[in-house]
GROMACS .gro file of C-alpha atoms in nm:
model
  432
    1MET     CA    1  -8.087 -11.966 -16.717
    2ARG     CA    2  -8.479 -11.840 -16.831
    3LEU     CA    3  -8.504 -11.654 -16.514
    4THR     CA    4  -8.154 -11.500 -16.680
    5LEU     CA    5  -8.304 -11.500 -17.011
    6LEU     CA    6  -8.589 -11.280 -16.896
    7PHE     CA    7  -8.361 -11.088 -16.651
    8LEU     CA    8  -8.100 -10.972 -16.941
    9VAL     CA    9  -8.438 -10.821 -17.172
   10ALA     CA   10  -8.582 -10.680 -16.918
   11VAL     CA   11  -8.269 -10.458 -16.803
   12TRP     CA   12  -8.267 -10.371 -17.195
   13THR     CA   13  -8.615 -10.317 -17.263
   14VAL     CA   14  -8.632 -10.067 -16.952
   15PRO     CA   15  -8.387  -9.772 -17.107
   16PHE     CA   16  -8.540  -9.825 -17.400
   17PHE     CA   17  -8.984  -9.787 -17.396
   18GLY     CA   18  -8.994  -9.667 -17.033
   19GLN     CA   19  -9.127  -9.792 -16.661
   20THR     CA   20  -9.521  -9.674 -16.565
   21GLY     CA   21  -9.546  -9.361 -16.551
   22VAL     CA   22  -9.087  -9.232 -16.601
   23PRO     CA   23  -9.052  -9.086 -16.832
   24VAL     CA   24  -8.868  -9.280 -17.135
   25GLN     CA   25  -8.562  -8.958 -17.266
   26LEU     CA   26  -8.470  -8.858 -17.537
   27ARG     CA   27  -8.267  -8.639 -17.817
   28LEU     CA   28  -8.274  -8.623 -18.106
   29SER     CA   29  -8.008  -8.847 -18.232
   30ASP     CA   30  -8.061  -9.080 -17.963
   31ALA     CA   31  -8.370  -9.095 -18.158
   32GLU     CA   32  -8.201  -9.169 -18.512
   33ALA     CA   33  -7.963  -9.377 -18.371
   34LEU     CA   34  -8.268  -9.628 -18.209
   35ALA     CA   35  -8.483  -9.568 -18.535
   36LEU     CA   36  -8.195  -9.727 -18.738
   37LYS     CA   37  -8.052  -9.988 -18.529
   38ASN     CA   38  -8.423 -10.166 -18.436
   39HIS     CA   39  -8.731  -9.968 -18.749
   40PRO     CA   40  -8.841 -10.318 -18.878
   41GLN     CA   41  -8.806 -10.223 -19.247
   42VAL     CA   42  -8.405 -10.098 -19.173
   43LEU     CA   43  -8.377 -10.407 -19.031
   44ALA     CA   44  -8.520 -10.594 -19.377
   45ALA     CA   45  -8.363 -10.364 -19.627
   46GLN     CA   46  -8.061 -10.404 -19.393
   47ASN     CA   47  -8.086 -10.870 -19.483
   48GLU     CA   48  -8.261 -10.816 -19.889
   49THR     CA   49  -7.897 -10.618 -19.903
   50SER     CA   50  -7.690 -10.925 -19.779
   51ALA     CA   51  -7.966 -11.166 -19.970
   52GLN     CA   52  -7.857 -10.926 -20.280
   53SER     CA   53  -7.501 -10.982 -20.216
   54GLN     CA   54  -7.538 -11.361 -20.222
   55ARG     CA   55  -7.627 -11.441 -20.599
   56ILE     CA   56  -7.290 -11.272 -20.695
   57VAL     CA   57  -7.150 -11.619 -20.591
   58GLU     CA   58  -7.396 -11.783 -20.765
   59THR     CA   59  -7.397 -11.645 -21.092
   60ARG     CA   60  -7.022 -11.590 -21.064
   61ALA     CA   61  -7.017 -12.043 -20.913
   62ALA     CA   62  -7.082 -12.080 -21.356
   63TYR     CA   63  -6.649 -11.995 -21.350
   64TYR     CA   64  -6.569 -12.267 -21.136
   65PRO     CA   65  -6.571 -12.644 -21.204
   66ALA     CA   66  -6.891 -12.826 -21.104
   67VAL     CA   67  -6.794 -13.142 -20.891
   68GLU     CA   68  -6.988 -13.425 -20.814
   69GLY     CA   69  -6.924 -13.726 -20.636
   70GLU     CA   70  -7.132 -14.025 -20.802
   71MET     CA   71  -7.234 -14.477 -20.638
   72THR     CA   72  -7.419 -14.673 -20.844
   73GLY     CA   73  -7.468 -15.025 -20.749
   74SER     CA   74  -7.701 -15.139 -21.051
   75VAL     CA   75  -7.869 -15.537 -21.190
   76ALA     CA   76  -8.005 -15.665 -21.526
   77ASN     CA   77  -8.010 -15.916 -21.675
   78ILE     CA   78  -7.658 -16.019 -21.915
   79GLY     CA   79  -7.546 -15.908 -22.207
   80ALA     CA   80  -7.811 -15.681 -22.278
   81ARG     CA   81  -7.873 -15.335 -22.456
   82LEU     CA   82  -8.072 -15.033 -22.441
   83GLY     CA   83  -8.265 -15.003 -22.721
   84ALA     CA   84  -8.531 -14.803 -22.638
   85GLY     CA   85  -8.531 -14.389 -22.499
   86PHE     CA   86  -8.269 -14.236 -22.624
   87LEU     CA   87  -7.944 -14.361 -22.880
   88ASN     CA   88  -7.752 -14.546 -22.671
   89VAL     CA   89  -7.586 -14.830 -22.705
   90SER     CA   90  -7.402 -14.934 -22.320
   91SER     CA   91  -7.424 -15.328 -22.251
   92LEU     CA   92  -7.607 -15.396 -21.931
   93PHE     CA   93  -7.460 -15.576 -21.642
   94ASP     CA   94  -7.503 -15.636 -21.287
   95ARG     CA   95  -7.217 -15.469 -21.133
   96VAL     CA   96  -7.092 -15.142 -20.857
   97GLY     CA   97  -6.923 -14.868 -20.942
   98ASP     CA   98  -6.798 -14.514 -20.705
   99GLY     CA   99  -6.693 -14.185 -20.928
  100VAL     CA  100  -6.644 -13.888 -20.966
  101LEU     CA  101  -6.802 -13.562 -21.254
  102ILE     CA  102  -6.659 -13.265 -21.320
  103ASN     CA  103  -6.835 -13.075 -21.582
  104GLN     CA  104  -6.624 -12.681 -21.654
  105LEU     CA  105  -6.728 -12.451 -21.819
  106ILE     CA  106  -6.469 -12.332 -22.113
  107SER     CA  107  -6.650 -12.010 -22.269
  108ASP     CA  108  -6.997 -11.882 -22.376
  109PHE     CA  109  -6.917 -11.601 -22.484
  110GLY     CA  110  -6.999 -11.319 -22.212
  111ARG     CA  111  -7.287 -11.420 -22.115
  112THR     CA  112  -7.163 -11.573 -21.803
  113SER     CA  113  -6.994 -11.214 -21.719
  114SER     CA  114  -7.302 -10.996 -21.841
  115LEU     CA  115  -7.518 -11.195 -21.579
  116VAL     CA  116  -7.270 -11.203 -21.311
  117SER     CA  117  -7.196 -10.744 -21.353
  118GLN     CA  118  -7.556 -10.794 -21.318
  119SER     CA  119  -7.622 -10.929 -21.039
  120LYS     CA  120  -7.365 -10.684 -20.917
  121LEU     CA  121  -7.462 -10.368 -20.990
  122GLN     CA  122  -7.847 -10.510 -20.854
  123ALA     CA  123  -7.686 -10.578 -20.512
  124GLY     CA  124  -7.530 -10.166 -20.572
  125ALA     CA  125  -7.889 -10.092 -20.572
  126ALA     CA  126  -8.023 -10.291 -20.324
  127GLU     CA  127  -7.751 -10.103 -20.081
  128GLN     CA  128  -7.895  -9.799 -20.208
  129ASN     CA  129  -8.209  -9.911 -20.142
  130TYR     CA  130  -8.116 -10.013 -19.752
  131GLN     CA  131  -7.942  -9.589 -19.743
  132ALA     CA  132  -8.254  -9.544 -19.883
  133THR     CA  133  -8.510  -9.691 -19.616
  134ARG     CA  134  -8.300  -9.549 -19.340
  135TYR     CA  135  -8.307  -9.164 -19.469
  136ASP     CA  136  -8.642  -9.262 -19.469
  137ILE     CA  137  -8.673  -9.379 -19.110
  138LEU     CA  138  -8.489  -9.098 -19.043
  139LEU     CA  139  -8.737  -8.832 -19.119
  140ARG     CA  140  -9.062  -8.964 -18.991
  141LEU     CA  141  -8.853  -9.001 -18.711
  142ASN     CA  142  -8.812  -8.646 -18.766
  143GLN     CA  143  -9.138  -8.549 -18.828
  144ALA     CA  144  -9.288  -8.725 -18.531
  145TYR     CA  145  -9.019  -8.586 -18.312
  146PHE     CA  146  -9.093  -8.268 -18.331
  147GLY     CA  147  -9.482  -8.337 -18.395
  148ALA     CA  148  -9.455  -8.427 -18.025
  149LEU     CA  149  -9.310  -8.207 -17.899
  150ARG     CA  150  -9.518  -7.889 -18.021
  151SER     CA  151  -9.870  -8.089 -17.904
  152GLN     CA  152  -9.600  -8.071 -17.563
  153ALA     CA  153  -9.567  -7.704 -17.632
  154VAL     CA  154  -9.961  -7.663 -17.717
  155VAL     CA  155 -10.048  -7.894 -17.386
  156LYS     CA  156  -9.855  -7.620 -17.136
  157VAL     CA  157  -9.993  -7.335 -17.349
  158ALA     CA  158 -10.369  -7.535 -17.297
  159GLN     CA  159 -10.228  -7.513 -16.927
  160GLU     CA  160 -10.142  -7.140 -16.842
  161THR     CA  161 -10.477  -7.081 -17.089
  162VAL     CA  162 -10.700  -7.273 -16.798
  163SER     CA  163 -10.514  -7.043 -16.541
  164ALA     CA  164 -10.595  -6.745 -16.658
  165ARG     CA  165 -10.873  -6.721 -16.695
  166GLN     CA  166 -11.013  -6.939 -16.446
  167GLN     CA  167 -10.852  -6.701 -16.234
  168VAL     CA  168 -11.052  -6.401 -16.439
  169ALA     CA  169 -11.387  -6.632 -16.352
  170ASP     CA  170 -11.362  -6.612 -16.001
  171GLN     CA  171 -11.264  -6.224 -16.070
  172MET     CA  172 -11.602  -6.206 -16.267
  173GLY     CA  173 -11.734  -6.438 -15.962
  174GLN     CA  174 -11.588  -6.164 -15.695
  175LEU     CA  175 -11.717  -5.863 -15.892
  176ALA     CA  176 -12.118  -5.975 -15.952
  177GLN     CA  177 -12.109  -6.082 -15.560
  178ASN     CA  178 -12.082  -5.732 -15.473
  179LYS     CA  179 -12.269  -5.634 -15.740
  180LEU     CA  180 -12.045  -5.480 -15.938
  181ARG     CA  181 -12.016  -5.680 -16.238
  182SER     CA  182 -12.356  -5.834 -16.392
  183GLN     CA  183 -12.418  -6.239 -16.388
  184LEU     CA  184 -12.383  -6.244 -16.799
  185GLU     CA  185 -12.052  -6.199 -16.748
  186VAL     CA  186 -11.952  -6.351 -16.551
  187SER     CA  187 -12.168  -6.684 -16.811
  188PHE     CA  188 -11.927  -6.550 -17.032
  189ALA     CA  189 -11.596  -6.599 -16.881
  190ASP     CA  190 -11.729  -6.963 -16.787
  191VAL     CA  191 -11.744  -7.028 -17.040
  192THR     CA  192 -11.430  -6.878 -17.167
  193VAL     CA  193 -11.335  -7.125 -16.858
  194SER     CA  194 -11.452  -7.410 -17.101
  195GLN     CA  195 -11.336  -7.381 -17.466
  196ALA     CA  196 -10.959  -7.346 -17.202
  197LYS     CA  197 -11.045  -7.640 -17.055
  198LEU     CA  198 -11.211  -7.878 -17.475
  199LEU     CA  199 -10.855  -7.681 -17.562
  200LEU     CA  200 -10.652  -7.882 -17.326
  201LEU     CA  201 -10.812  -8.228 -17.285
  202ARG     CA  202 -10.789  -8.207 -17.709
  203SER     CA  203 -10.461  -8.073 -17.701
  204GLN     CA  204 -10.359  -8.407 -17.437
  205ASN     CA  205 -10.544  -8.594 -17.660
  206LEU     CA  206 -10.303  -8.487 -17.904
  207VAL     CA  207 -10.000  -8.534 -17.723
  208GLN     CA  208 -10.079  -8.999 -17.693
  209ALA     CA  209 -10.112  -8.961 -17.984
  210ALA     CA  210  -9.735  -8.839 -18.141
  211PHE     CA  211  -9.634  -8.996 -17.889
  212ALA     CA  212  -9.787  -9.279 -18.126
  213GLU     CA  213  -9.608  -9.280 -18.386
  214LEU     CA  214  -9.257  -9.114 -18.210
  215THR     CA  215  -9.264  -9.515 -18.039
  216ARG     CA  216  -9.337  -9.633 -18.456
  217ALA     CA  217  -9.111  -9.438 -18.552
  218LEU     CA  218  -8.857  -9.599 -18.327
  219GLY     CA  219  -8.943  -9.942 -18.473
  220ALA     CA  220  -9.116 -10.001 -18.110
  221GLN     CA  221  -9.438 -10.183 -18.017
  222GLN     CA  222  -9.488 -10.077 -17.706
  223THR     CA  223  -9.544  -9.718 -17.650
  224ALA     CA  224  -9.413  -9.454 -17.350
  225THR     CA  225  -9.400  -9.128 -17.218
  226TYR     CA  226  -9.088  -8.956 -17.379
  227GLN     CA  227  -8.967  -8.624 -17.255
  228LEU     CA  228  -8.796  -8.481 -17.523
  229ALA     CA  229  -8.482  -8.190 -17.529
  230GLU     CA  230  -8.563  -7.889 -17.741
  231GLU     CA  231  -8.308  -7.913 -18.086
  232PRO     CA  232  -8.154  -7.563 -18.173
  233MET     CA  233  -8.299  -7.371 -18.505
  234PRO     CA  234  -8.209  -7.457 -18.752
  235PRO     CA  235  -8.063  -7.207 -19.051
  236SER     CA  236  -8.244  -6.987 -19.311
  237PRO     CA  237  -8.387  -7.224 -19.634
  238GLN     CA  238  -8.053  -7.161 -19.892
  239ALA     CA  239  -8.119  -6.930 -20.148
  240ASP     CA  240  -8.017  -7.113 -20.516
  241VAL     CA  241  -8.323  -7.398 -20.506
  242GLU     CA  242  -8.196  -7.509 -20.870
  243GLY     CA  243  -7.870  -7.575 -20.683
  244LEU     CA  244  -8.102  -7.790 -20.436
  245VAL     CA  245  -8.254  -7.962 -20.639
  246GLN     CA  246  -7.912  -8.102 -20.883
  247GLN     CA  247  -7.806  -8.215 -20.563
  248ALA     CA  248  -8.070  -8.413 -20.490
  249LEU     CA  249  -8.016  -8.559 -20.857
  250GLN     CA  250  -7.617  -8.645 -20.727
  251ASN     CA  251  -7.717  -8.768 -20.319
  252ARG     CA  252  -8.085  -8.933 -20.403
  253PRO     CA  253  -7.978  -9.310 -20.274
  254GLU     CA  254  -8.330  -9.376 -20.400
  255LEU     CA  255  -8.223  -9.187 -20.732
  256ALA     CA  256  -7.912  -9.414 -20.699
  257GLY     CA  257  -8.035  -9.748 -20.702
  258THR     CA  258  -8.331  -9.703 -20.948
  259ARG     CA  259  -7.958  -9.564 -21.177
  260LEU     CA  260  -7.828  -9.912 -21.064
  261THR     CA  261  -8.158 -10.111 -21.118
  262ARG     CA  262  -8.151  -9.972 -21.531
  263ASP     CA  263  -7.800 -10.018 -21.594
  264ALA     CA  264  -7.824 -10.389 -21.387
  265ALA     CA  265  -8.207 -10.414 -21.771
  266TYR     CA  266  -7.906 -10.344 -21.990
  267ARG     CA  267  -7.641 -10.574 -21.881
  268PHE     CA  268  -7.937 -10.844 -21.833
  269GLU     CA  269  -8.026 -10.821 -22.204
  270ASP     CA  270  -7.665 -10.830 -22.364
  271ALA     CA  271  -7.657 -11.166 -22.123
  272GLU     CA  272  -7.952 -11.262 -22.261
  273ARG     CA  273  -7.857 -11.187 -22.611
  274ASP     CA  274  -7.571 -11.427 -22.569
  275LEU     CA  275  -7.786 -11.680 -22.584
  276LYS     CA  276  -7.737 -11.751 -22.886
  277ARG     CA  277  -7.381 -11.731 -22.943
  278PRO     CA  278  -7.226 -12.131 -22.872
  279THR     CA  279  -7.115 -12.307 -22.523
  280ALA     CA  280  -6.793 -12.503 -22.450
  281SER     CA  281  -6.729 -12.736 -22.179
  282PHE     CA  282  -6.500 -12.973 -22.063
  283VAL     CA  283  -6.695 -13.194 -21.864
  284GLY     CA  284  -6.398 -13.531 -21.662
  285VAL     CA  285  -6.528 -13.904 -21.538
  286ALA     CA  286  -6.344 -14.151 -21.359
  287GLY     CA  287  -6.399 -14.416 -21.145
  288TYR     CA  288  -6.369 -14.789 -21.033
  289MET     CA  289  -6.663 -15.071 -21.019
  290PRO     CA  290  -6.509 -15.300 -20.709
  291TYR     CA  291  -6.793 -15.547 -20.799
  292ILE     CA  292  -6.893 -15.626 -21.192
  293ASP     CA  293  -7.063 -15.966 -21.344
  294GLN     CA  294  -6.935 -16.016 -21.684
  295ILE     CA  295  -7.009 -16.379 -21.840
  296ASN     CA  296  -6.718 -16.362 -22.068
  297ARG     CA  297  -6.368 -16.456 -22.053
  298PRO     CA  298  -6.145 -16.302 -21.979
  299ARG     CA  299  -6.280 -16.011 -21.826
  300VAL     CA  300  -6.343 -15.761 -22.062
  301THR     CA  301  -6.468 -15.406 -21.885
  302PRO     CA  302  -6.133 -15.253 -21.664
  303ASN     CA  303  -6.233 -15.185 -21.298
  304GLU     CA  304  -6.089 -14.876 -21.391
  305TYR     CA  305  -6.247 -14.627 -21.572
  306ALA     CA  306  -6.094 -14.226 -21.680
  307GLY     CA  307  -6.334 -14.039 -22.014
  308ALA     CA  308  -6.265 -13.653 -22.039
  309ALA     CA  309  -6.492 -13.431 -22.373
  310VAL     CA  310  -6.486 -13.063 -22.461
  311ASN     CA  311  -6.832 -12.999 -22.530
  312LEU     CA  312  -6.973 -12.738 -22.819
  313GLU     CA  313  -7.338 -12.626 -22.821
  314ILE     CA  314  -7.405 -12.471 -23.082
  315PRO     CA  315  -7.779 -12.317 -23.085
  316ILE     CA  316  -7.973 -12.385 -23.425
  317PHE     CA  317  -8.305 -12.299 -23.390
  318ASN     CA  318  -8.575 -12.313 -23.055
  319GLY     CA  319  -8.851 -12.145 -23.197
  320HIS     CA  320  -8.754 -11.801 -23.161
  321LEU     CA  321  -8.735 -11.838 -22.790
  322PHE     CA  322  -8.359 -11.655 -22.770
  323THR     CA  323  -8.446 -11.396 -22.959
  324ALA     CA  324  -8.829 -11.285 -22.703
  325ARG     CA  325  -8.623 -11.351 -22.421
  326ARG     CA  326  -8.418 -11.099 -22.557
  327GLU     CA  327  -8.584 -10.846 -22.686
  328GLU     CA  328  -8.863 -10.882 -22.460
  329ALA     CA  329  -8.541 -10.778 -22.175
  330HIS     CA  330  -8.420 -10.475 -22.455
  331TYR     CA  331  -8.847 -10.298 -22.331
  332HIS     CA  332  -8.756 -10.340 -21.986
  333ALA     CA  333  -8.443 -10.200 -21.992
  334VAL     CA  334  -8.597  -9.943 -22.211
  335GLU     CA  335  -8.871  -9.911 -21.944
  336SER     CA  336  -8.603  -9.893 -21.663
  337ASP     CA  337  -8.539  -9.548 -21.841
  338GLN     CA  338  -8.847  -9.416 -21.862
  339ARG     CA  339  -8.891  -9.502 -21.470
  340VAL     CA  340  -8.520  -9.331 -21.376
  341ARG     CA  341  -8.640  -9.031 -21.576
  342ASP     CA  342  -8.977  -8.990 -21.387
  343LEU     CA  343  -8.753  -9.045 -21.031
  344GLU     CA  344  -8.580  -8.810 -21.174
  345GLN     CA  345  -8.920  -8.551 -21.223
  346SER     CA  346  -9.045  -8.668 -20.929
  347VAL     CA  347  -8.790  -8.571 -20.699
  348ALA     CA  348  -8.683  -8.298 -20.854
  349ARG     CA  349  -9.040  -8.135 -20.796
  350ASP     CA  350  -9.031  -8.296 -20.388
  351VAL     CA  351  -8.735  -8.048 -20.360
  352ARG     CA  352  -8.934  -7.770 -20.505
  353THR     CA  353  -9.188  -7.809 -20.302
  354ALA     CA  354  -9.014  -7.898 -19.988
  355TRP     CA  355  -8.784  -7.582 -20.043
  356ALA     CA  356  -9.098  -7.340 -20.059
  357ASN     CA  357  -9.259  -7.496 -19.764
  358ALA     CA  358  -8.979  -7.430 -19.548
  359GLN     CA  359  -8.925  -7.077 -19.681
  360THR     CA  360  -9.281  -7.048 -19.628
  361ALA     CA  361  -9.200  -7.239 -19.254
  362TYR     CA  362  -8.934  -6.984 -19.214
  363GLN     CA  363  -9.100  -6.600 -19.278
  364GLY     CA  364  -9.389  -6.728 -19.068
  365LEU     CA  365  -9.107  -6.745 -18.739
  366ALA     CA  366  -9.128  -6.382 -18.823
  367VAL     CA  367  -9.513  -6.301 -18.830
  368THR     CA  368  -9.529  -6.476 -18.529
  369ALA     CA  369  -9.350  -6.394 -18.354
  370GLU     CA  370  -9.508  -6.008 -18.437
  371PHE     CA  371  -9.850  -6.171 -18.353
  372LEU     CA  372  -9.753  -6.304 -17.992
  373ARG     CA  373  -9.677  -5.953 -17.951
  374GLU     CA  374  -9.958  -5.761 -18.063
  375ALA     CA  375 -10.195  -6.000 -17.846
  376THR     CA  376  -9.983  -5.974 -17.606
  377MET     CA  377 -10.003  -5.612 -17.577
  378ALA     CA  378 -10.422  -5.611 -17.707
  379LEU     CA  379 -10.450  -5.819 -17.401
  380ASP     CA  380 -10.273  -5.582 -17.150
  381LEU     CA  381 -10.479  -5.301 -17.270
  382ALA     CA  382 -10.760  -5.519 -17.209
  383HIS     CA  383 -10.675  -5.611 -16.879
  384GLY     CA  384 -10.601  -5.234 -16.755
  385ARG     CA  385 -10.916  -5.118 -16.933
  386PHE     CA  386 -11.155  -5.386 -16.750
  387ASP     CA  387 -10.972  -5.335 -16.452
  388LEU     CA  388 -11.048  -4.979 -16.444
  389GLY     CA  389 -11.467  -5.046 -16.618
  390LEU     CA  390 -11.408  -4.877 -16.922
  391SER     CA  391 -11.497  -5.197 -17.124
  392ASN     CA  392 -11.642  -5.565 -17.099
  393ILE     CA  393 -11.615  -5.952 -17.038
  394VAL     CA  394 -11.606  -5.976 -17.372
  395GLU     CA  395 -11.381  -5.769 -17.504
  396LEU     CA  396 -11.052  -5.963 -17.208
  397THR     CA  397 -11.244  -6.218 -17.322
  398GLN     CA  398 -11.160  -6.142 -17.682
  399SER     CA  399 -10.877  -6.044 -17.617
  400GLN     CA  400 -10.791  -6.456 -17.439
  401LEU     CA  401 -10.809  -6.587 -17.772
  402ASN     CA  402 -10.621  -6.368 -17.991
  403LEU     CA  403 -10.367  -6.469 -17.728
  404THR     CA  404 -10.374  -6.882 -17.695
  405GLU     CA  405 -10.419  -6.850 -18.074
  406ALA     CA  406 -10.127  -6.657 -18.045
  407GLU     CA  407  -9.895  -6.879 -17.889
  408ILE     CA  408  -9.968  -7.228 -18.036
  409ASP     CA  409  -9.908  -7.044 -18.335
  410ASN     CA  410  -9.640  -6.953 -18.225
  411LEU     CA  411  -9.487  -7.283 -18.070
  412SER     CA  412  -9.630  -7.445 -18.474
  413ALA     CA  413  -9.434  -7.201 -18.635
  414LYS     CA  414  -9.131  -7.300 -18.437
  415TYR     CA  415  -9.159  -7.727 -18.467
  416ASP     CA  416  -9.311  -7.611 -18.846
  417TYR     CA  417  -8.969  -7.467 -18.897
  418GLN     CA  418  -8.764  -7.725 -18.780
  419SER     CA  419  -8.980  -8.018 -18.919
  420GLU     CA  420  -8.891  -7.828 -19.316
  421TYR     CA  421  -8.661  -7.837 -19.268
  422ALA     CA  422  -8.516  -8.157 -19.236
  423ALA     CA  423  -8.809  -8.232 -19.525
  424LEU     CA  424  -8.627  -8.014 -19.688
  425GLN     CA  425  -8.280  -8.193 -19.595
  426TYR     CA  426  -8.418  -8.516 -19.688
  427ALA     CA  427  -8.568  -8.418 -20.054
  428ILE     CA  428  -8.179  -8.350 -20.097
  429GLY     CA  429  -8.040  -8.628 -20.021
  430SER     CA  430  -7.869  -8.460 -19.689
  431LEU     CA  431  -8.091  -8.611 -19.437
  432ARG     CA  432  -7.813  -8.916 -19.323
   0.00000   0.00000   0.00000
C-alpha cells in the first residue's frame, strides 16, 4: 500500500516539477491553471471563505430551539432547603432523574437578524477576497512567466554575441600573425569576447532567478527547468484611461470585498444598538425521576415533572455598557467608510499608473525595433569598412556593442509590454 502511494505521488509530481535535466513544457494558460490549483495562498483564501460561510449557520442558530438532555443524581439531607447563594427554596432530597430542557428565542427585536445579515456580508467579503487572491497570483505568474521568457531570450542573444565576437577575435589573430593588424587590435577583440562571456554568465544567472520566481508563482517548492511557449502580442492599450478607472471601480474584487465589509460593520452597529431592546424567550422542561427518597407519606413529589415559561428580559442599567458597545461599532463602521474611499483612490491611481506604463512599453516597441535596424545596419557598414581596412577594431567593437544592446532592448520591450499589459488588465479587474 505504501509503495503504491509513493508511486502515485511520483507520477503526479513528475509532470509538474520535471525530472532532472528534463525541461517542463509550459504554456501560460497551463501555468495559470497550475498556480490556481496549487498555490498555498489561493488554498488558504478558499478555506477562509468556507470557514466564513459557517458563521452564517452559527448566527442563524439562534432562530432554532436549543434542546438539552439532562441527567442528575443527588444525595442530600432530607427535608433541608438551600439558604444562601441565591433566592432559591428548592428542597434537598436524594433522587435520580433525567429530563429535557428546551430554550427557544421568541424575539430579540432585530438583533439576531442584524447579526445574520452581518455574517452573510462577511461571507461575501471573504469570497471577494478569495477572488482577489486568485487575481494576485495570476498577476505574479504572468510577470514571472514573461520575465523568464525575457531571461531565456537574453541568454540566446548572449550566446550569439559570444560566437560573433569570438569569430572576430579569431580573425584578428590571423591578421595579426600575418602582420596585417596590430596586437593592440587583437587585445581589443579579446576584451569584447570577455565582455560577451560575462554577459552570458549574468544572463544565465538571471534565468535561474527567473525560474525560481516562476516556481514560487506556481505554488511549488522544487524548482525545475522550464520550456516556455511564446504568447501572442496583446493589442494596444485602450485610449480612455478614465473609462478604465470606472471599470476598475466596478470590477476589482478587493474593492467589492471592502465595501461588503463596510456594510457588515453597519449591520453590526444595528445589532449593538438592539442590545437595549427586550429579549423574549420560551423555556420548557420535562422529565422523569425513577428514584425519590421521601420521608413524608403519602408521597408528595410525583415522578414526572413538566413546566413551561415565557421570559421577558428588559435591560435597565449596566453601567453604560450597551451604549459604549454601540458607539464602538459606529466608529468602526465610519472607519470602514474611509477605508473604502482610500482603496478607491488607490485603485484609481494604480489604473492610471499601469495605463501609463503600458502606453510607454507599447511605444517602446517601435523605438527598439528601429534601434535594432539601425544597429544592424551600422554593424554591417562597420564590418565592410573593417574588411576593407578603412577602420580599426574600435569602430567594429563599438558597433557590436550597440547591436547587442539593441537586441536586448528589443527583446525586453516585447516581454516588458506583455508584462505591463497584464498589469493593466489586473488593475482594471480583467485578468482572470
